[in-house]
Coordinates of N, CA and C in Angstrom, one line a residue:
M1 N 0.8 -1.2 0.0 CA 0.0 0.0 0.0 C 0.9 1.2 0.0
S2 N 0.6 2.2 -0.9 CA 1.5 3.4 -1.0 C 1.3 4.3 0.2
T3 N 2.3 5.2 0.3 CA 2.2 6.2 1.4 C 1.0 7.1 1.2
V4 N 0.7 7.5 0.0 CA -0.4 8.3 -0.3 C -1.7 7.7 0.1
T5 N -1.9 6.4 -0.2 CA -3.1 5.7 0.1 C -3.2 5.6 1.7
V6 N -2.1 5.3 2.3 CA -2.2 5.2 3.8 C -2.6 6.6 4.4
L7 N -2.0 7.6 3.9 CA -2.3 9.0 4.4 C -3.7 9.3 4.1
A8 N -4.3 8.9 3.0 CA -5.7 9.2 2.7 C -6.6 8.5 3.6
L9 N -6.3 7.2 3.9 CA -7.1 6.4 4.9 C -7.0 7.0 6.3
V10 N -5.8 7.5 6.7 CA -5.7 8.1 8.0 C -6.5 9.4 8.1
I11 N -6.5 10.2 7.0 CA -7.3 11.4 7.0 C -8.8 11.1 7.1
T12 N -9.2 10.1 6.3 CA -10.6 9.7 6.3 C -11.0 9.2 7.7
V13 N -10.2 8.4 8.3 CA -10.6 8.0 9.7 C -10.7 9.1 10.7
V14 N -9.7 10.1 10.6 CA -9.8 11.2 11.5 C -11.0 12.1 11.3
L15 N -11.4 12.3 10.0 CA -12.6 13.0 9.7 C -13.8 12.3 10.2
R16 N -13.9 11.0 10.1 CA -15.0 10.2 10.6 C -15.1 10.3 12.1
L17 N -14.0 10.3 12.8 CA -14.0 10.3 14.2 C -14.3 11.7 14.8
F18 N -13.9 12.7 14.1 CA -14.0 14.0 14.8 C -14.8 15.1 14.0
V19 N -15.1 14.8 12.7 CA -15.8 15.9 12.0 C -17.3 15.4 11.6
A20 N -17.4 14.4 10.8 CA -18.7 13.9 10.4 C -18.6 12.4 10.0
E21 N -19.8 11.8 10.0 CA -19.8 10.4 9.7 C -21.2 10.1 9.0
A22 N -21.1 9.2 8.0 CA -22.3 8.9 7.2 C -22.9 7.6 7.8
F23 N -24.3 7.6 7.9 CA -25.0 6.5 8.4 C -26.1 6.1 7.5
Y24 N -26.5 4.8 7.5 CA -27.8 4.4 6.9 C -28.8 4.6 8.0
V25 N -30.0 5.0 7.6 CA -31.2 5.1 8.5 C -31.7 3.6 8.7
P26 N -31.8 3.1 9.9 CA -32.0 1.7 10.0 C -33.5 1.3 10.0
S27 N -34.4 2.2 10.1 CA -35.9 1.9 10.2 C -36.7 3.0 9.7
E28 N -38.1 2.8 9.8 CA -39.0 3.8 9.4 C -39.5 4.7 10.6
S29 N -38.8 4.6 11.7 CA -39.2 5.3 12.9 C -39.2 6.8 12.8
M30 N -38.5 7.4 11.8 CA -38.4 8.8 11.6 C -39.2 9.2 10.3
Y31 N -39.9 8.3 9.7 CA -40.7 8.6 8.5 C -41.7 9.8 8.7
D32 N -41.9 10.7 7.8 CA -41.2 10.7 6.5 C -40.1 11.8 6.5
T33 N -39.7 12.3 7.6 CA -38.5 13.2 7.7 C -37.3 12.4 7.1
L34 N -37.2 11.1 7.6 CA -36.2 10.2 7.1 C -36.9 8.9 6.8
T35 N -36.4 8.2 5.8 CA -37.0 6.9 5.6 C -35.9 5.8 5.6
K36 N -36.3 4.6 5.7 CA -35.3 3.5 5.8 C -34.3 3.5 4.7
D37 N -33.1 3.3 5.0 CA -32.0 3.3 4.0 C -31.6 4.6 3.5
D38 N -32.2 5.7 3.9 CA -31.6 7.0 3.6 C -30.2 7.0 4.1
R39 N -29.3 7.7 3.4 CA -27.9 8.0 3.9 C -27.9 9.4 4.5
I40 N -27.6 9.5 5.7 CA -27.5 10.8 6.4 C -26.1 11.1 6.9
L41 N -25.8 12.4 7.0 CA -24.5 12.8 7.5 C -24.7 13.3 9.0
A42 N -24.0 12.7 9.9 CA -24.0 13.1 11.3 C -22.8 13.9 11.6
E43 N -23.0 15.3 11.7 CA -21.8 16.1 11.9 C -21.5 16.3 13.4
K44 N -20.3 16.4 13.7 CA -19.9 16.4 15.1 C -19.3 17.8 15.6
I45 N -19.2 18.7 14.6 CA -18.6 20.0 14.9 C -19.5 20.9 15.9
S46 N -20.8 20.8 15.6 CA -21.7 21.7 16.4 C -21.6 21.5 17.9
Y47 N -21.4 20.2 18.2 CA -21.4 19.9 19.7 C -20.1 20.2 20.3
L48 N -19.1 20.7 19.6 CA -17.9 21.1 20.2 C -18.1 22.5 20.8
H49 N -19.1 23.3 20.3 CA -19.3 24.6 20.9 C -20.7 24.9 21.4
R50 N -21.6 23.9 21.3 CA -22.9 24.0 21.9 C -23.4 22.7 22.4
D51 N -24.4 22.7 23.2 CA -25.0 21.4 23.8 C -26.0 20.9 22.8
V52 N -26.4 19.6 22.9 CA -27.5 19.1 22.2 C -28.7 19.8 22.6
D53 N -29.6 20.2 21.6 CA -30.7 21.0 21.9 C -32.0 20.3 21.4
R54 N -33.1 20.8 21.9 CA -34.4 20.3 21.5 C -34.6 20.5 20.0
G55 N -35.2 19.6 19.4 CA -35.4 19.7 17.9 C -34.3 19.0 17.1
D56 N -33.2 18.9 17.7 CA -32.1 18.2 16.9 C -32.4 16.8 16.6
I57 N -32.1 16.3 15.4 CA -32.1 14.9 15.1 C -30.8 14.4 15.3
I58 N -30.7 13.4 16.2 CA -29.3 12.9 16.6 C -29.2 11.4 16.2
V59 N -27.9 11.0 16.0 CA -27.5 9.6 15.9 C -26.8 9.3 17.3
F60 N -27.3 8.3 17.9 CA -26.7 7.9 19.2 C -26.5 6.4 19.4
K61 N -25.6 6.1 20.3 CA -25.3 4.7 20.6 C -26.5 4.1 21.4
D62 N -26.9 2.9 21.1 CA -27.9 2.2 21.9 C -27.7 2.3 23.4
P63 N -28.5 3.0 24.1 CA -28.3 3.2 25.5 C -28.5 2.0 26.4
D64 N -29.5 1.2 26.0 CA -29.9 0.1 27.0 C -30.6 -1.0 26.2
N65 N -29.9 -1.6 25.2 CA -30.5 -2.7 24.4 C -31.8 -2.3 23.8
W66 N -31.9 -1.1 23.3 CA -33.2 -0.7 22.6 C -33.4 -1.5 21.3
L67 N -32.2 -1.8 20.7 CA -32.3 -2.4 19.4 C -32.6 -3.9 19.5
N68 N -33.2 -4.5 18.4 CA -33.5 -5.9 18.4 C -32.2 -6.7 18.3
E69 N -32.0 -7.6 19.2 CA -30.7 -8.3 19.3 C -30.6 -9.2 18.1
E70 N -31.7 -9.5 17.3 CA -31.6 -10.4 16.2 C -31.3 -9.7 14.9
E71 N -31.1 -8.3 14.9 CA -30.8 -7.6 13.7 C -29.6 -8.2 13.0
V72 N -29.6 -8.0 11.6 CA -28.5 -8.6 10.8 C -27.3 -7.8 11.1
K73 N -26.1 -8.5 11.3 CA -24.9 -7.8 11.5 C -24.1 -7.7 10.2
P74 N -23.4 -6.6 10.0 CA -22.6 -6.5 8.8 C -21.4 -7.5 8.8
G75 N -20.9 -7.9 7.6 CA -19.8 -8.8 7.5 C -18.5 -8.0 7.8
T76 N -17.4 -8.8 7.8 CA -16.1 -8.2 8.2 C -15.7 -7.1 7.2
V77 N -15.8 -7.4 5.9 CA -15.4 -6.4 4.8 C -16.2 -5.1 5.0
R78 N -17.5 -5.3 5.2 CA -18.3 -4.0 5.4 C -17.9 -3.3 6.7
R79 N -17.6 -4.0 7.8 CA -17.2 -3.4 9.0 C -15.9 -2.5 8.8
I80 N -15.0 -3.1 8.0 CA -13.7 -2.4 7.7 C -14.0 -1.1 6.9
G81 N -14.9 -1.3 5.9 CA -15.3 -0.1 5.1 C -16.0 1.0 5.9
E82 N -16.8 0.6 6.8 CA -17.5 1.5 7.7 C -16.5 2.2 8.6
F83 N -15.5 1.5 9.1 CA -14.6 2.1 10.1 C -13.7 3.1 9.4
V84 N -13.2 2.8 8.2 CA -12.3 3.8 7.6 C -13.1 4.9 6.9
G85 N -14.4 4.8 6.8 CA -15.3 5.8 6.3 C -15.6 5.8 4.8
I86 N -15.2 4.7 4.1 CA -15.5 4.6 2.7 C -16.9 4.1 2.4
L87 N -17.5 3.6 3.5 CA -18.9 3.1 3.4 C -19.7 3.8 4.6
P88 N -21.0 4.1 4.3 CA -21.8 4.6 5.5 C -22.0 3.5 6.5
R89 N -22.1 3.9 7.7 CA -22.3 2.9 8.8 C -23.7 2.4 8.8
S90 N -23.9 1.1 9.0 CA -25.3 0.6 9.1 C -25.9 1.0 10.4
G91 N -27.1 0.6 10.7 CA -27.8 1.0 11.9 C -27.3 0.2 13.1
E92 N -26.4 -0.8 12.9 CA -26.0 -1.6 14.0 C -25.5 -0.8 15.2
G93 N -26.2 -1.0 16.3 CA -25.7 -0.3 17.6 C -26.0 1.2 17.7
H94 N -26.7 1.7 16.6 CA -27.0 3.2 16.7 C -28.5 3.4 16.3
L95 N -29.0 4.5 16.8 CA -30.4 4.9 16.5 C -30.4 6.3 16.1
V96 N -31.5 6.7 15.4 CA -31.7 8.0 15.0 C -33.1 8.5 15.5
K97 N -33.1 9.6 16.3 CA -34.4 10.1 16.8 C -34.3 11.6 16.9
R98 N -35.4 12.2 17.2 CA -35.5 13.7 17.5 C -35.5 14.0 19.0
V99 N -34.7 14.9 19.4 CA -34.6 15.3 20.8 C -35.8 16.2 21.1
I100 N -36.6 15.8 22.1 CA -37.8 16.5 22.5 C -37.5 17.3 23.8
G101 N -36.8 16.6 24.7 CA -36.5 17.3 26.0 C -35.0 17.0 26.4
I102 N -34.4 18.1 27.0 CA -33.0 18.0 27.5 C -33.0 18.0 29.0
G103 N -31.9 17.9 29.6 CA -31.8 17.8 31.1 C -32.5 18.9 31.8
G104 N -33.3 18.6 32.7 CA -34.1 19.6 33.5 C -35.5 19.9 32.9
D105 N -35.8 19.4 31.7 CA -37.1 19.6 31.1 C -38.2 18.7 31.7
R106 N -39.4 19.3 31.8 CA -40.6 18.4 32.2 C -41.3 18.2 30.8
V107 N -41.4 17.0 30.4 CA -42.0 16.7 29.1 C -43.3 15.9 29.4
V108 N -44.4 16.3 28.9 CA -45.7 15.7 29.3 C -46.5 15.4 28.0
C109 N -47.2 14.3 28.0 CA -48.2 14.0 27.0 C -49.5 13.6 27.7
C110 N -50.5 14.2 27.4 CA -50.6 15.4 26.6 C -51.5 16.4 27.3
N111 N -51.6 17.6 26.8 CA -52.5 18.6 27.3 C -53.9 18.4 26.8
K112 N -54.8 19.3 27.1 CA -56.2 19.1 26.7 C -56.4 19.2 25.2
Q113 N -55.4 19.8 24.5 CA -55.5 19.9 23.1 C -54.8 18.7 22.4
G114 N -54.3 17.8 23.2 CA -53.7 16.6 22.7 C -52.2 16.8 22.2
L115 N -51.6 17.9 22.7 CA -50.2 18.3 22.4 C -49.2 17.9 23.5
I116 N -48.0 17.5 23.0 CA -47.0 17.4 24.0 C -46.5 18.7 24.5
T117 N -46.2 18.8 25.8 CA -45.7 20.1 26.3 C -44.3 19.9 26.9
V118 N -43.5 20.9 26.7 CA -42.1 20.9 27.3 C -42.1 22.2 28.2
N119 N -41.9 21.9 29.5 CA -41.9 23.0 30.5 C -43.2 23.8 30.4
G120 N -44.3 23.2 30.1 CA -45.6 23.8 30.1 C -45.9 24.4 28.7
I121 N -45.0 24.5 27.8 CA -45.2 25.1 26.5 C -45.6 24.0 25.5
P122 N -46.7 24.1 24.8 CA -47.2 23.1 23.9 C -46.4 23.1 22.6
L123 N -46.1 22.0 22.1 CA -45.3 21.9 20.8 C -46.3 21.7 19.6
D124 N -46.1 22.5 18.6 CA -46.8 22.3 17.3 C -46.0 21.5 16.4
E125 N -46.3 20.2 16.4 CA -45.4 19.2 15.7 C -45.9 18.9 14.3
R126 N -46.8 19.7 13.8 CA -47.3 19.4 12.4 C -46.3 19.5 11.3
E127 N -45.2 20.3 11.6 CA -44.1 20.5 10.7 C -43.4 19.2 10.3
Y128 N -43.4 18.2 11.2 CA -42.6 17.0 11.0 C -43.4 15.7 11.2
L129 N -44.6 15.7 11.9 CA -45.3 14.5 12.1 C -46.2 14.3 10.8
L130 N -46.5 13.0 10.6 CA -47.4 12.7 9.5 C -48.7 13.3 9.7
K131 N -49.4 13.6 8.6 CA -50.7 14.3 8.6 C -51.7 13.5 9.5
D132 N -52.4 14.2 10.4 CA -53.4 13.6 11.3 C -52.8 12.6 12.3
A133 N -51.5 12.5 12.4 CA -50.9 11.6 13.4 C -51.0 12.3 14.8
R134 N -51.2 11.5 15.8 CA -51.3 12.0 17.2 C -49.8 12.1 17.7
P135 N -49.5 13.1 18.5 CA -48.2 13.2 19.1 C -47.8 11.9 19.9
S136 N -48.7 11.3 20.5 CA -48.4 10.0 21.2 C -49.7 9.4 21.7
E137 N -49.8 8.1 21.5 CA -50.9 7.3 22.0 C -50.7 7.0 23.5
L138 N -49.4 7.0 23.9 CA -49.0 6.6 25.2 C -48.8 7.9 26.1
P139 N -49.6 8.0 27.2 CA -49.3 9.2 28.0 C -48.1 9.1 28.8
F140 N -47.4 10.2 29.2 CA -46.3 10.2 30.0 C -46.1 11.6 30.6
N141 N -45.3 11.6 31.7 CA -45.0 12.8 32.4 C -43.6 12.6 33.1
V142 N -42.6 13.1 32.4 CA -41.2 12.8 32.8 C -40.4 14.1 33.1
L143 N -39.5 14.0 34.0 CA -38.5 15.0 34.3 C -37.2 14.5 33.8
V144 N -36.6 15.1 32.7 CA -35.4 14.6 32.1 C -34.2 14.9 33.1
P145 N -33.5 13.8 33.5 CA -32.3 14.1 34.4 C -31.2 14.9 33.7
A146 N -30.4 15.5 34.5 CA -29.3 16.3 33.9 C -28.4 15.3 33.2
G147 N -27.8 15.7 32.0 CA -26.9 14.9 31.3 C -27.6 13.9 30.4
H148 N -29.0 14.0 30.3 CA -29.8 13.0 29.5 C -30.7 13.7 28.6
L149 N -31.3 12.9 27.7 CA -32.2 13.4 26.7 C -33.5 12.6 26.6
W150 N -34.6 13.2 26.2 CA -35.8 12.4 25.9 C -36.0 12.5 24.4
V151 N -36.0 11.4 23.8 CA -36.1 11.4 22.3 C -37.3 10.6 21.8
M152 N -37.8 11.1 20.6 CA -38.9 10.4 20.0 C -38.7 10.4 18.5
G153 N -39.3 9.3 17.8 CA -39.3 9.3 16.4 C -40.4 10.1 15.8
D154 N -40.2 10.6 14.6 CA -41.2 11.4 14.0 C -42.4 10.6 13.6
N155 N -42.2 9.3 13.3 CA -43.3 8.3 13.0 C -43.7 7.7 14.3
R156 N -44.5 8.5 15.1 CA -44.8 8.1 16.5 C -45.4 6.7 16.7
A157 N -46.2 6.3 15.7 CA -46.9 5.0 15.9 C -46.0 3.9 15.6
E158 N -44.8 4.1 15.0 CA -43.9 3.0 14.7 C -42.5 3.2 15.3
S159 N -42.4 4.0 16.3 CA -41.1 4.3 16.9 C -41.0 3.8 18.4
A160 N -40.1 2.9 18.6 CA -39.8 2.4 19.9 C -38.7 3.3 20.5
D161 N -39.2 4.5 21.0 CA -38.3 5.5 21.4 C -38.3 5.6 23.0
S162 N -38.1 6.7 23.5 CA -38.0 6.9 25.0 C -39.2 6.4 25.7
R163 N -40.4 6.5 25.0 CA -41.7 6.1 25.6 C -41.7 4.6 25.9
A164 N -41.1 3.9 24.9 CA -41.2 2.4 25.0 C -40.2 1.8 26.0
H165 N -39.3 2.7 26.6 CA -38.3 2.1 27.5 C -38.4 2.8 28.9
M166 N -39.6 3.4 29.2 CA -39.7 4.1 30.5 C -39.6 3.1 31.6
G167 N -39.9 1.8 31.4 CA -39.9 0.8 32.5 C -38.5 0.1 32.5
G168 N -37.6 0.5 31.6 CA -36.3 -0.1 31.6 C -35.3 0.5 32.6
P169 N -34.1 0.0 32.7 CA -33.1 0.5 33.7 C -32.8 2.0 33.5
G170 N -32.8 2.5 32.3 CA -32.5 3.9 32.1 C -33.7 4.8 32.0
G171 N -34.9 4.2 32.3 CA -36.1 5.1 32.3 C -36.5 5.7 31.0
G172 N -35.8 5.2 29.9 CA -36.1 5.8 28.6 C -35.3 7.0 28.2
F173 N -34.4 7.4 29.1 CA -33.5 8.6 28.8 C -32.2 8.1 28.1
V174 N -31.7 9.0 27.3 CA -30.5 8.7 26.5 C -29.4 9.6 27.1
P175 N -28.3 9.0 27.6 CA -27.2 9.8 28.1 C -26.6 10.7 27.0
V176 N -26.3 11.9 27.3 CA -25.7 12.8 26.3 C -24.4 12.2 25.7
E177 N -23.7 11.6 26.6 CA -22.4 11.0 26.1 C -22.6 9.9 25.0
N178 N -23.8 9.4 24.9 CA -24.0 8.4 23.8 C -24.2 9.1 22.4
V179 N -24.4 10.4 22.4 CA -24.6 11.0 21.1 C -23.4 11.0 20.2
V180 N -23.6 10.5 19.0 CA -22.5 10.5 18.0 C -22.4 11.8 17.2
G181 N -23.5 12.3 16.9 CA -23.5 13.6 16.1 C -24.9 14.0 15.8
R182 N -25.0 15.2 15.2 CA -26.3 15.7 14.8 C -26.5 15.4 13.3
A183 N -27.7 14.8 13.0 CA -28.0 14.5 11.6 C -28.3 15.9 10.9
C184 N -27.4 16.3 10.0 CA -27.5 17.6 9.4 C -28.1 17.6 8.0
C185 N -28.1 16.4 7.4 CA -28.6 16.4 6.0 C -28.7 14.9 5.5
V186 N -29.6 14.8 4.5 CA -29.7 13.5 3.8 C -28.8 13.6 2.6
I187 N -27.9 12.7 2.4 CA -27.0 12.8 1.3 C -27.3 11.8 0.2
W188 N -28.2 10.9 0.4 CA -28.5 9.9 -0.7 C -29.8 9.2 -0.2
P189 N -30.7 8.8 -1.2 CA -30.6 9.0 -2.6 C -30.7 10.5 -3.0
S190 N -30.4 10.7 -4.3 CA -30.3 12.1 -4.8 C -31.6 12.8 -4.7
D191 N -32.7 12.1 -4.9 CA -34.0 12.8 -4.9 C -34.5 13.1 -3.5
R192 N -33.8 12.7 -2.5 CA -34.1 13.0 -1.1 C -33.1 13.9 -0.4
M193 N -32.1 14.4 -1.2 CA -31.1 15.2 -0.6 C -31.7 16.5 0.0
T194 N -31.5 16.7 1.3 CA -32.0 17.9 1.9 C -31.3 18.2 3.2
M195 N -31.3 19.5 3.7 CA -30.8 19.8 5.0 C -31.8 19.6 6.0
L196 N -31.4 19.2 7.2 CA -32.3 18.9 8.4 C -32.1 20.0 9.4
R197 N -33.1 20.8 9.6 CA -33.0 21.9 10.5 C -34.1 21.8 11.6
P198 N -33.8 22.3 12.8 CA -34.7 22.2 13.9 C -36.0 22.9 13.6
P199 N -37.2 22.3 13.8 CA -38.5 23.0 13.5 C -38.7 24.2 14.3
E200 N -39.6 25.1 13.8 CA -39.8 26.4 14.4 C -40.4 26.3 15.8
T201 N -41.2 25.2 16.1 CA -41.8 25.1 17.4 C -40.9 25.0 18.5
F202 N -39.6 24.6 18.3 CA -38.6 24.5 19.3 C -38.0 25.9 19.6
K203 N -38.4 26.9 18.9 CA -37.8 28.2 19.1 C -38.8 29.1 19.9
K204 N -39.9 28.5 20.4 CA -40.9 29.3 21.1 C -40.4 30.0 22.3
P205 N -40.7 31.3 22.5 CA -40.3 32.0 23.7 C -40.9 31.2 24.9
G206 N -40.0 31.1 25.9 CA -40.5 30.5 27.2 C -40.2 29.0 27.2
L207 N -39.8 28.4 26.1 CA -39.6 27.0 26.1 C -38.4 26.6 27.0
K208 N -37.3 27.5 26.9 CA -36.1 27.2 27.6 C -36.3 27.7 29.1
K209 N -35.9 26.9 30.0 CA -36.0 27.2 31.4 C -34.9 28.2 31.8

C-alpha cells in the first residue's frame, strides 16, 4: 500500500471520528422526515461549541439494548469499510431520533388539546409529524435528568423511542455521552437530498427554562 493511500485512509478515519460520519437510517421510525436506508450525515462540529438542543435529530449509541438483538450484523469487509469511512455505517448499535427534551425539562403528554408540552409550552409538531398523526398514544409525564435526553421518532406510531423504555433501567432517557452527532442532511438517494433543521416550534419563547 502506497504512502499516499495510507495517508488518505488516515485522514478519512480522522474526519469520521471528529468531523462527520455517514449512516444508513435503520428503520421507518423517523418517516417521513427520514426513511429506511436514507444515507444521512451526522456532523460532530456543532457539539464542540454548543450542547445538544431540543429539535435536533441525533444519531446515538444504543443506551440500553433498545435495538432488536436479532438484527442482521454486517460482515467483516463491510465493518472495515465503515470504520475507515469509505462506506456509510449501518444501523447496528445506533439509533436516529429527534430530541424533545433535554436535562431539566418536564415533558408531558398530553395537554387538553392533545399536544406534547415541554416546561408547560405546547409543541406544534405538524411540521414533521405525518398528517393527522397524534403526538403520542401513550401518556407520560417525565422530568429529564441532567446529562440526559428524551427522544422520539417522527413516526410516532412506529417508533420504539424513549416512551417504549420508560420501564427499563435507564427510564427511557439517553445519556448525552451516547450522542455520536447531529444529523444535518440527507446525502442519498439524490431525490431526497435535503438539509435537516430544527423545527420552528422549538424556538418558542419561554420553552427554555
